[in-house]
Amino acid sequence: MPRGLILGIESSCDETAAAVVERGARTLSSVVASQIATHLPYGGVVPELASREHLRAIVPVVRAALTEAGINLADLDAIAVTSGPGLAGALLVGITYAKALAFAQRLPLIAVNHLEGHIHAVLLQERQARASDDAGESPNNSSEQQSLALVVSGGHTHLYLAEPTDGTWHYSLVGRTLDDAAGEAYDKVAKLLGLGYPGGPWIDALARFGDPHAVPFAFSQIKSKIHLGGKPPRTKAAKTAPIAALDPHFLFSFSGIKTAVLRYVELHGLRDEAGARVPRMLAAGRAPLTRDEALALCPQPTLDLIASFQHAVVGDLMKKTFAAAESLDAGRILVTGGVAANRELRERFAAEASRRGIRIAFPTLALSTDNAAMIAAAAWPRFAVGEFAATDLTADPSLALGS
Ligand code: KG4
Ligand code: ZN
């Protein structure tokens, strides 16, 4: 009987990650090499630099994951790799390396959709918690039930109905953003305020010092048919079912709020003494600020703006997610992806779930943002049913999840 050891490899965006997970339920190691320092001066991910950094990091990161897990390549049962969606050049580094390793070690290769990985971050954590509750007994699967999953990250804001059938998971798209992802809005707003990259953690840290009701940002109901006039939406996200087939109540749009923030900054002259937007962390040659330094430089109206932006985004995510859960009679909600690390989001989603009597789960903070443990965990059900990748596997930057 194999131990069920899967090496996961993730390189879809700006993190090179490798992890070893046993039977989709026990993380033996999880190594993440972040490229934040490389992209920081540009205020966003530069695809060419991302590929170069992945090339540099992939071998040491995989080696570190094996060493930390205390195993050799020969102990593995399979290799799993993110095949999309993401940056083509970045994905190719992980895929090429995973293919070479699998070929050399005569191991099966499993292709994993990055979004499915984010959903399995929550499932992995639950299996781990159950396994330790059971004091080493084999994890039971009783809570692996139909769930509404909100995947909210820098590249995606998607709602899926996730259902386990015969050991594998099936996904149907319920809602999605028509334009920017929520994390993208966080990153763009942080950039225009002169905060660091990625913007989410900065806004998360500063929002609690502002008044969330100071600026009344509003999200209007999306009328997809009128908006799109039958044309495909302008989106950088994965190709998925036609927008017209989705309930407009579960569609998101985050490009407007970014423009509204910019207009507010211009209108209210939110500038520091030198006439620049505060706190100008991105100014060339400046060392990154700490949160307290940024806080000292941020005038109260900027903090109020930050708090109001976050309050509005979290409110919109909540409204549509809970409406979808109710309409689909979902047993529970999973919230995952980088933005799920947000403190206000967790608190308000948890409070609303308890008010409505619906179960909700989040990954740990480390499992919320990109990592490879989630990729190895998502691969486990595939391994169990022998669903392996073809030898011509390649990167699919706009890979869709489910139907
Ligand atoms: O899942 P992830 O690591 O990569 C993608 O698949 O996109 O998500 C990264 C995104 C970035 O936009 C980042 O600003 C956002 O997640 N993020 C946060 C927080 N931590 C990361 N957004 C809000 N609050 C946070 N604490
Ligand atoms: Zn991600």
PDB file of N, CA and C in Angstrom, residues 2 18 28 35 45 51 97 127-128 142 156 162 193 202 242 258 286 295 320 334 341 353 380 391:
ATOM      1  N   PRO A   2       0.729   2.134  -1.013  1.00  0.00           N
ATOM      2  CA  PRO A   2       1.594   3.328  -1.033  1.00  0.00           C
ATOM      3  C   PRO A   2       1.290   4.256   0.139  1.00  0.00           C
ATOM      4  N   ALA A  18       6.714  24.558  -3.119  1.00  0.00           N
ATOM      5  CA  ALA A  18       6.716  23.096  -3.193  1.00  0.00           C
ATOM      6  C   ALA A  18       6.326  22.567  -1.825  1.00  0.00           C
ATOM      7  N   LEU A  28       3.581  17.372   5.250  1.00  0.00           N
ATOM      8  CA  LEU A  28       4.907  17.044   5.791  1.00  0.00           C
ATOM      9  C   LEU A  28       5.851  18.225   5.632  1.00  0.00           C
ATOM     10  N   GLN A  35       8.332  36.353  -4.230  1.00  0.00           N
ATOM     11  CA  GLN A  35       9.081  37.283  -5.098  1.00  0.00           C
ATOM     12  C   GLN A  35       8.735  38.737  -4.790  1.00  0.00           C
ATOM     13  N   VAL A  45       3.106  42.604 -10.300  1.00  0.00           N
ATOM     14  CA  VAL A  45       3.915  41.499 -10.823  1.00  0.00           C
ATOM     15  C   VAL A  45       4.354  41.785 -12.260  1.00  0.00           C
ATOM     16  N   SER A  51       9.005  34.819 -14.220  1.00  0.00           N
ATOM     17  CA  SER A  51       9.544  33.583 -14.810  1.00  0.00           C
ATOM     18  C   SER A  51      11.004  33.400 -14.406  1.00  0.00           C
ATOM     19  N   TYR A  97       9.554  21.509 -14.942  1.00  0.00           N
ATOM     20  CA  TYR A  97      10.340  20.851 -13.894  1.00  0.00           C
ATOM     21  C   TYR A  97       9.605  19.615 -13.365  1.00  0.00           C
ATOM     22  N   ARG A 127      -9.113  18.246   7.085  1.00  0.00           N
ATOM     23  CA  ARG A 127      -8.700  16.836   7.235  1.00  0.00           C
ATOM     24  C   ARG A 127      -7.600  16.744   8.281  1.00  0.00           C
ATOM     25  N   GLN A 128      -6.710  17.749   8.264  1.00  0.00           N
ATOM     26  CA  GLN A 128      -5.612  17.743   9.231  1.00  0.00           C
ATOM     27  C   GLN A 128      -6.132  17.878  10.650  1.00  0.00           C
ATOM     28  N   SER A 142     -16.854  12.562   6.745  1.00  0.00           N
ATOM     29  CA  SER A 142     -18.254  12.927   6.899  1.00  0.00           C
ATOM     30  C   SER A 142     -18.535  14.394   6.605  1.00  0.00           C
ATOM     31  N   HIS A 156      -8.605  36.317  -9.083  1.00  0.00           N
ATOM     32  CA  HIS A 156      -9.940  35.738  -9.215  1.00  0.00           C
ATOM     33  C   HIS A 156     -10.903  36.200  -8.150  1.00  0.00           C
ATOM     34  N   ALA A 162     -19.145  23.394  -5.009  1.00  0.00           N
ATOM     35  CA  ALA A 162     -18.202  22.263  -5.019  1.00  0.00           C
ATOM     36  C   ALA A 162     -18.899  21.061  -4.403  1.00  0.00           C
ATOM     37  N   LEU A 193      -2.482  54.944  -3.573  1.00  0.00           N
ATOM     38  CA  LEU A 193      -2.281  55.692  -2.326  1.00  0.00           C
ATOM     39  C   LEU A 193      -0.801  55.726  -1.930  1.00  0.00           C
ATOM     40  N   TRP A 202      -1.466  45.685   3.416  1.00  0.00           N
ATOM     41  CA  TRP A 202      -1.343  47.083   3.870  1.00  0.00           C
ATOM     42  C   TRP A 202      -2.703  47.668   4.217  1.00  0.00           C
ATOM     43  N   PRO A 242     -20.734  31.108 -20.229  1.00  0.00           N
ATOM     44  CA  PRO A 242     -21.140  32.458 -20.623  1.00  0.00           C
ATOM     45  C   PRO A 242     -21.776  33.200 -19.445  1.00  0.00           C
ATOM     46  N   LYS A 258     -12.169  51.243  -7.720  1.00  0.00           N
ATOM     47  CA  LYS A 258     -10.787  51.742  -7.842  1.00  0.00           C
ATOM     48  C   LYS A 258     -10.807  53.159  -8.422  1.00  0.00           C
ATOM     49  N   ARG A 286      13.527  54.307  -1.545  1.00  0.00           N
ATOM     50  CA  ARG A 286      13.049  54.275  -0.153  1.00  0.00           C
ATOM     51  C   ARG A 286      12.966  52.847   0.339  1.00  0.00           C
ATOM     52  N   LEU A 295       1.444  54.331   9.174  1.00  0.00           N
ATOM     53  CA  LEU A 295       0.332  54.879   9.960  1.00  0.00           C
ATOM     54  C   LEU A 295       0.633  56.313  10.373  1.00  0.00           C
ATOM     55  N   LYS A 320     -23.289  38.980  -1.904  1.00  0.00           N
ATOM     56  CA  LYS A 320     -23.495  38.058  -3.028  1.00  0.00           C
ATOM     57  C   LYS A 320     -23.223  36.605  -2.631  1.00  0.00           C
ATOM     58  N   LEU A 334     -17.198  28.085   1.959  1.00  0.00           N
ATOM     59  CA  LEU A 334     -15.738  28.115   2.107  1.00  0.00           C
ATOM     60  C   LEU A 334     -15.250  29.424   1.521  1.00  0.00           C
ATOM     61  N   ALA A 341      -7.343  36.116   3.628  1.00  0.00           N
ATOM     62  CA  ALA A 341      -6.484  36.384   4.789  1.00  0.00           C
ATOM     63  C   ALA A 341      -6.932  37.652   5.516  1.00  0.00           C
ATOM     64  N   ALA A 353     -22.437  34.400   9.103  1.00  0.00           N
ATOM     65  CA  ALA A 353     -22.729  32.964   9.015  1.00  0.00           C
ATOM     66  C   ALA A 353     -23.378  32.495  10.311  1.00  0.00           C
ATOM     67  N   TRP A 380      -4.756  14.606  -4.538  1.00  0.00           N
ATOM     68  CA  TRP A 380      -4.946  13.303  -3.897  1.00  0.00           C
ATOM     69  C   TRP A 380      -6.163  12.532  -4.437  1.00  0.00           C
ATOM     70  N   THR A 391       1.495  13.203 -21.326  1.00  0.00           N
ATOM     71  CA  THR A 391       2.904  13.615 -21.403  1.00  0.00           C
ATOM     72  C   THR A 391       3.060  14.969 -22.105  1.00  0.00           C
TER      73      THR A 391
END
